[in-house]
């Protein structure tokens, strides 16, 4: 490429300037040629010192750029980052992660294989003391050599460390939007990201986010790889492992699941899903957070035309 930039690192953020600074510090410490990557900070309407942090790191990281876009929704930052990116590879990081020391060189090496369309690594809780045995028993799912805790957006390969050099094909379910890199051609082919994180008053506009991109890659049998060295730490705090927060996360996941159902199959399948929901309630003896989320979006979809139109938009650029 004429500008020399191969990798565009996109960081959507809002009102988490302290966490953002820690992430940018970990990028600055990467042993990588500054001419081949750029950092795009997409400010989704912050009112704290996010802009000041971005201005500081524009001076410290060679190709660091800042964009302000107050339209609500994580998809705004993700798709704006895609539009502004100059690299053929576009990586997405949550603003509350810390890169493993060789993250950038590992990602660049992984895409030397021209068949590779997606690369990711583990998303490891930064403070493992928060992950108690009881918490693991209730919320963790073991798949092969991986532990998944979807309620806190973490998964890791057992025995993961900063010296780990394991490489595998991507495990099913391990497309985590807070640490994923794609060929730009793939994101263009699937027409960008669906809605994801939304403010609480706009949750009826939530969609299935990066899960849709993962499904597109899987359905088209594209090559997706896991590199241990492309892992990150996730800076969760004690609030993220509370019962109330986890219930809220399951509620949001229920919205996303219903969005996928309605977008792909329409109202008939959405209504059919009610039977499964009632069965879930019978099994659980209560309405779970996920079930509440499914019913929440189904209600809005049935009674509000603007929600039906939103769910079926061609894309969300």
Short mmCIF file of C-alpha atoms in Angstrom, two decimals:
data_model
loop_
_atom_site.label_atom_id
_atom_site.label_comp_id
_atom_site.label_asym_id
_atom_site.label_seq_id
_atom_site.Cartn_x
_atom_site.Cartn_y
_atom_site.Cartn_z
CA UNK A 1 0.00 0.00 0.00
CA UNK A 2 1.20 3.52 -0.78
CA UNK A 3 0.81 4.83 2.76
CA UNK A 4 2.61 1.80 4.23
CA UNK A 5 -0.11 1.14 6.82
CA UNK A 6 -1.19 -2.50 6.94
CA UNK A 7 -3.11 -2.71 10.23
CA UNK A 8 -5.75 -0.27 11.48
CA UNK A 9 -6.55 -0.68 15.19
CA UNK A 10 -10.01 0.69 15.96
CA UNK A 11 -10.97 1.56 19.55
CA UNK A 12 -14.59 2.64 20.10
CA UNK A 13 -14.86 4.35 23.50
CA UNK A 14 -17.13 6.42 25.71
CA UNK A 15 -16.42 7.98 29.12
CA UNK A 16 -13.68 5.54 30.13
CA UNK A 17 -10.63 7.73 29.71
CA UNK A 18 -8.62 5.99 32.45
CA UNK A 19 -9.09 2.56 30.90
CA UNK A 20 -8.44 3.96 27.43
CA UNK A 21 -5.13 5.40 28.61
CA UNK A 22 -4.03 2.01 29.96
CA UNK A 23 -4.87 0.36 26.62
CA UNK A 24 -2.98 3.03 24.66
CA UNK A 25 0.04 2.55 26.94
CA UNK A 26 0.05 -1.15 26.03
CA UNK A 27 -0.09 -0.26 22.32
CA UNK A 28 2.76 2.23 22.70
CA UNK A 29 4.92 -0.51 24.28
CA UNK A 30 4.48 -2.89 21.33
CA UNK A 31 7.70 -3.80 19.55
CA UNK A 32 6.40 -3.10 16.06
CA UNK A 33 7.25 -0.80 13.17
CA UNK A 34 5.16 2.33 13.74
CA UNK A 35 4.88 2.88 10.01
CA UNK A 36 2.78 -0.25 9.42
CA UNK A 37 -0.05 0.33 11.89
CA UNK A 38 -2.41 3.09 12.94
CA UNK A 39 -4.68 3.63 15.94
CA UNK A 40 -8.16 5.08 15.45
CA UNK A 41 -9.90 6.30 18.61
CA UNK A 42 -13.63 6.63 17.93
CA UNK A 43 -15.22 8.71 20.70
CA UNK A 44 -18.90 7.79 20.98
CA UNK A 45 -20.00 10.98 22.77
CA UNK A 46 -17.72 11.17 25.83
CA UNK A 47 -18.08 13.95 28.41
CA UNK A 48 -14.95 13.04 30.42
CA UNK A 49 -11.27 13.54 29.52
CA UNK A 50 -11.30 11.05 26.60
CA UNK A 51 -10.37 13.74 24.05
CA UNK A 52 -7.44 14.88 26.22
CA UNK A 53 -6.14 11.30 26.48
CA UNK A 54 -6.49 10.92 22.71
CA UNK A 55 -4.59 14.18 22.12
CA UNK A 56 -1.80 12.99 24.43
CA UNK A 57 -1.37 9.73 22.54
CA UNK A 58 -1.60 11.35 19.14
CA UNK A 59 1.79 12.80 20.07
CA UNK A 60 3.16 9.52 21.42
CA UNK A 61 1.93 7.03 18.81
CA UNK A 62 2.94 7.96 15.27
CA UNK A 63 -0.27 7.17 13.38
CA UNK A 64 -2.88 7.84 16.04
CA UNK A 65 -6.10 9.59 14.99
CA UNK A 66 -9.17 10.75 16.92
CA UNK A 67 -12.78 10.96 15.71
CA UNK A 68 -15.84 12.16 17.61
CA UNK A 69 -19.22 10.68 16.71
CA UNK A 70 -21.99 11.05 19.30
CA UNK A 71 -24.53 8.85 17.53
CA UNK A 72 -25.50 6.13 20.03
CA UNK A 73 -24.33 2.55 19.62
CA UNK A 74 -21.14 0.51 19.49
CA UNK A 75 -21.76 -0.21 15.80
CA UNK A 76 -21.25 3.52 15.13
CA UNK A 77 -17.66 3.36 16.34
CA UNK A 78 -16.96 0.04 14.66
CA UNK A 79 -18.35 1.08 11.28
CA UNK A 80 -16.85 4.58 11.47
CA UNK A 81 -13.50 2.95 12.16
CA UNK A 82 -13.92 0.74 9.11
CA UNK A 83 -14.72 3.77 6.97
CA UNK A 84 -11.72 5.78 8.21
CA UNK A 85 -9.22 2.89 8.22
CA UNK A 86 -6.25 2.93 5.86
CA UNK A 87 -4.99 -0.62 6.41
CA UNK A 88 -6.05 -3.79 4.65
CA UNK A 89 -6.43 -5.33 8.11
CA UNK A 90 -8.87 -3.83 10.63
CA UNK A 91 -8.58 -4.80 14.27
CA UNK A 92 -11.13 -3.98 16.97
CA UNK A 93 -10.28 -3.57 20.64
CA UNK A 94 -12.54 -2.71 23.55
CA UNK A 95 -11.31 0.28 25.52
CA UNK A 96 -10.87 -1.85 28.67
CA UNK A 97 -8.27 -4.34 27.43
CA UNK A 98 -4.48 -4.54 27.65
CA UNK A 99 -2.52 -6.12 24.80
CA UNK A 100 -0.18 -9.05 25.25
CA UNK A 101 3.38 -7.78 24.55
CA UNK A 102 3.64 -9.16 20.98
CA UNK A 103 0.06 -8.58 19.86
CA UNK A 104 0.80 -6.41 16.81
CA UNK A 105 3.71 -8.48 15.39
CA UNK A 106 1.67 -11.66 15.93
CA UNK A 107 -1.35 -10.28 14.08
CA UNK A 108 0.76 -9.13 11.14
CA UNK A 109 2.48 -12.52 10.91
CA UNK A 110 -0.83 -14.38 11.10
CA UNK A 111 -2.14 -12.59 8.02
CA UNK A 112 0.90 -13.54 5.95
CA UNK A 113 -1.32 -16.50 5.13
CA UNK A 114 -3.54 -14.93 2.46
CA UNK A 115 -6.34 -17.39 3.22
CA UNK A 116 -6.72 -16.08 6.78
CA UNK A 117 -9.70 -13.73 7.10
CA UNK A 118 -9.95 -13.37 10.88
CA UNK A 119 -7.51 -13.59 13.80
CA UNK A 120 -8.22 -13.47 17.52
CA UNK A 121 -6.74 -14.53 20.82
CA UNK A 122 -7.86 -15.09 24.39
CA UNK A 123 -9.62 -12.41 26.42
CA UNK A 124 -8.26 -13.06 29.90
CA UNK A 125 -9.60 -11.50 33.11
CA UNK A 126 -6.89 -9.09 34.27
CA UNK A 127 -7.67 -9.71 37.94
CA UNK A 128 -8.18 -13.47 38.18
CA UNK A 129 -8.85 -13.14 41.91
CA UNK A 130 -12.35 -11.99 40.96
CA UNK A 131 -13.04 -15.35 39.31
CA UNK A 132 -13.85 -17.54 42.30
CA UNK A 133 -14.45 -21.26 42.19
CA UNK A 134 -18.16 -20.66 42.83
CA UNK A 135 -18.32 -18.12 40.00
CA UNK A 136 -16.61 -20.55 37.61
CA UNK A 137 -18.97 -23.34 38.61
CA UNK A 138 -22.02 -21.20 37.87
CA UNK A 139 -20.95 -19.28 34.78
CA UNK A 140 -17.99 -20.98 33.03
CA UNK A 141 -18.35 -23.31 30.05
CA UNK A 142 -15.47 -25.61 29.11
CA UNK A 143 -14.96 -26.36 25.42
CA UNK A 144 -11.93 -28.46 24.64
CA UNK A 145 -8.93 -26.62 26.08
CA UNK A 146 -10.84 -23.35 26.50
CA UNK A 147 -12.81 -21.79 29.34
CA UNK A 148 -15.62 -19.45 28.31
CA UNK A 149 -17.41 -16.99 30.60
CA UNK A 150 -19.76 -15.19 28.24
CA UNK A 151 -21.37 -13.14 31.00
CA UNK A 152 -18.15 -11.13 31.43
CA UNK A 153 -16.99 -11.37 27.78
CA UNK A 154 -13.95 -13.49 28.61
CA UNK A 155 -12.49 -16.74 27.35
CA UNK A 156 -9.03 -18.20 27.56
CA UNK A 157 -7.11 -21.31 26.70
CA UNK A 158 -6.15 -23.26 29.79
CA UNK A 159 -2.52 -22.52 30.66
CA UNK A 160 -2.44 -19.24 28.70
CA UNK A 161 0.53 -16.98 29.41
CA UNK A 162 2.39 -14.18 27.65
CA UNK A 163 4.94 -16.79 26.50
CA UNK A 164 2.30 -19.08 25.02
CA UNK A 165 2.81 -19.70 21.30
CA UNK A 166 -0.14 -22.00 20.56
CA UNK A 167 -1.93 -21.55 17.24
CA UNK A 168 -5.23 -23.21 16.28
CA UNK A 169 -8.21 -22.80 14.07
CA UNK A 170 -10.72 -20.60 15.87
CA UNK A 171 -12.88 -22.42 18.40
CA UNK A 172 -16.63 -22.06 17.85
CA UNK A 173 -18.03 -19.16 19.86
CA UNK A 174 -14.71 -17.39 20.35
CA UNK A 175 -15.28 -14.37 18.11
CA UNK A 176 -15.06 -11.71 20.79
CA UNK A 177 -15.55 -8.17 19.47
CA UNK A 178 -13.20 -6.73 22.05
CA UNK A 179 -10.23 -8.48 20.42
CA UNK A 180 -10.66 -9.39 16.77
CA UNK A 181 -8.85 -8.55 13.53
CA UNK A 182 -10.37 -8.94 10.05
CA UNK A 183 -9.39 -8.44 6.46
CA UNK A 184 -11.17 -5.29 5.38
CA UNK A 185 -12.55 -7.12 2.36
CA UNK A 186 -14.58 -9.39 4.68
CA UNK A 187 -16.12 -6.47 6.56
CA UNK A 188 -17.05 -4.81 3.29
CA UNK A 189 -18.53 -8.03 1.95
CA UNK A 190 -20.82 -8.44 4.99
CA UNK A 191 -21.62 -4.70 5.01
CA UNK A 192 -20.13 -3.93 8.40
CA UNK A 193 -21.31 -4.55 11.92
CA UNK A 194 -24.83 -4.85 13.22
CA UNK A 195 -25.86 -2.79 16.29
CA UNK A 196 -24.41 -3.90 19.60
CA UNK A 197 -23.91 -1.90 22.81
CA UNK A 198 -26.65 0.73 23.19
CA UNK A 199 -27.60 3.06 26.06
CA UNK A 200 -30.20 1.58 28.39
CA UNK A 201 -32.96 3.81 27.02
CA UNK A 202 -32.28 2.53 23.49
CA UNK A 203 -31.84 -1.20 24.11
CA UNK A 204 -34.67 -1.95 21.69
CA UNK A 205 -32.20 -0.93 18.96
CA UNK A 206 -29.61 -3.47 20.05
CA UNK A 207 -28.60 -6.16 17.53
CA UNK A 208 -26.17 -9.06 17.28
CA UNK A 209 -23.00 -7.01 16.74
CA UNK A 210 -19.87 -8.95 15.83
CA UNK A 211 -21.75 -12.25 16.15
CA UNK A 212 -23.19 -11.54 12.73
CA UNK A 213 -19.70 -11.07 11.25
CA UNK A 214 -18.60 -14.34 12.84
CA UNK A 215 -21.59 -16.10 11.33
CA UNK A 216 -20.81 -14.61 7.90
CA UNK A 217 -17.22 -15.90 8.10
CA UNK A 218 -18.36 -19.34 9.24
CA UNK A 219 -21.11 -19.68 6.62
CA UNK A 220 -18.69 -18.74 3.85
CA UNK A 221 -16.12 -21.23 5.17
CA UNK A 222 -13.45 -18.57 5.54
CA UNK A 223 -10.27 -19.28 7.48
CA UNK A 224 -10.25 -17.98 11.07
CA UNK A 225 -7.29 -18.49 13.40
CA UNK A 226 -6.56 -18.30 17.12
CA UNK A 227 -3.09 -17.07 18.15
CA UNK A 228 -2.24 -17.14 21.86
CA UNK A 229 0.17 -14.23 21.36
CA UNK A 230 -2.73 -12.15 19.99
CA UNK A 231 -4.47 -12.27 23.37
CA UNK A 232 -5.51 -9.43 25.68
CA UNK A 233 -6.30 -8.88 29.33
CA UNK A 234 -9.82 -7.67 30.12
CA UNK A 235 -9.89 -5.08 32.92
CA UNK A 236 -13.07 -6.21 34.64
CA UNK A 237 -13.80 -4.99 38.16
CA UNK A 238 -15.85 -6.38 41.05
CA UNK A 239 -19.02 -4.84 39.61
CA UNK A 240 -18.75 -7.02 36.51
CA UNK A 241 -19.05 -10.24 38.53
CA UNK A 242 -22.08 -9.13 40.56
CA UNK A 243 -25.39 -10.96 40.18
CA UNK A 244 -27.16 -7.81 38.99
CA UNK A 245 -24.62 -7.12 36.25
CA UNK A 246 -24.62 -10.71 35.02
CA UNK A 247 -28.43 -10.71 34.90
CA UNK A 248 -28.22 -7.52 32.82
CA UNK A 249 -25.71 -9.15 30.46
CA UNK A 250 -27.99 -12.15 29.93
CA UNK A 251 -30.87 -9.74 29.30
CA UNK A 252 -28.84 -8.00 26.58
CA UNK A 253 -27.83 -11.36 25.09
CA UNK A 254 -31.50 -12.29 24.93
CA UNK A 255 -32.19 -9.14 22.92
CA UNK A 256 -29.37 -10.05 20.54
CA UNK A 257 -30.65 -13.59 20.07
CA UNK A 258 -34.16 -12.39 19.28
CA UNK A 259 -32.76 -9.76 16.88
CA UNK A 260 -30.98 -12.52 14.91
CA UNK A 261 -34.14 -14.63 14.86
CA UNK A 262 -36.33 -11.77 13.64
CA UNK A 263 -33.84 -10.41 11.11
CA UNK A 264 -33.21 -13.79 9.51
CA UNK A 265 -36.64 -15.40 9.77
CA UNK A 266 -39.22 -12.70 10.52
CA UNK A 267 -42.16 -12.48 12.90
CA UNK A 268 -43.38 -16.08 12.45
CA UNK A 269 -40.20 -17.51 13.92
CA UNK A 270 -40.21 -14.83 16.59
CA UNK A 271 -43.66 -15.92 17.71
CA UNK A 272 -42.67 -19.60 17.48
CA UNK A 273 -39.84 -18.75 19.85
CA UNK A 274 -42.43 -17.94 22.51
CA UNK A 275 -43.09 -21.69 22.85
CA UNK A 276 -39.42 -22.29 23.61
CA UNK A 277 -39.43 -19.35 26.00
CA UNK A 278 -42.36 -20.84 27.93
CA UNK A 279 -40.53 -24.16 28.04
CA UNK A 280 -37.42 -22.39 29.41
CA UNK A 281 -39.55 -20.74 32.09
CA UNK A 282 -41.00 -24.12 33.08
CA UNK A 283 -37.51 -25.66 33.31
CA UNK A 284 -35.95 -22.78 35.22
CA UNK A 285 -38.96 -22.11 37.42
CA UNK A 286 -38.46 -18.39 36.72
CA UNK A 287 -38.00 -15.93 33.89
CA UNK A 288 -34.27 -15.72 33.22
CA UNK A 289 -32.48 -12.58 32.09
CA UNK A 290 -32.09 -13.99 28.60
CA UNK A 291 -35.79 -14.80 28.37
CA UNK A 292 -36.67 -11.28 29.50
CA UNK A 293 -34.45 -9.89 26.76
CA UNK A 294 -36.08 -12.04 24.09
CA UNK A 295 -39.58 -11.00 25.12
CA UNK A 296 -38.51 -7.36 25.41
CA UNK A 297 -37.40 -7.09 21.78
CA UNK A 298 -40.25 -9.22 20.45
CA UNK A 299 -42.73 -6.83 22.08
CA UNK A 300 -41.12 -3.78 20.49
CA UNK A 301 -40.87 -5.53 17.13
CA UNK A 302 -44.57 -6.42 17.09
CA UNK A 303 -45.92 -3.06 18.23
CA UNK A 304 -43.46 -0.50 16.79
CA UNK A 305 -42.95 -0.12 13.06
CA UNK A 306 -39.70 1.83 13.53
CA UNK A 307 -38.17 -1.16 15.35
CA UNK A 308 -39.20 -3.54 12.57
CA UNK A 309 -37.60 -1.20 10.05
CA UNK A 310 -34.45 -0.96 12.15
CA UNK A 311 -34.11 -4.74 12.53
CA UNK A 312 -34.33 -5.19 8.75
CA UNK A 313 -32.07 -2.34 7.62
CA UNK A 314 -29.71 -3.38 4.83
CA UNK A 315 -26.73 -2.11 6.81
CA UNK A 316 -25.93 0.27 9.68
CA UNK A 317 -23.27 2.57 8.24
#
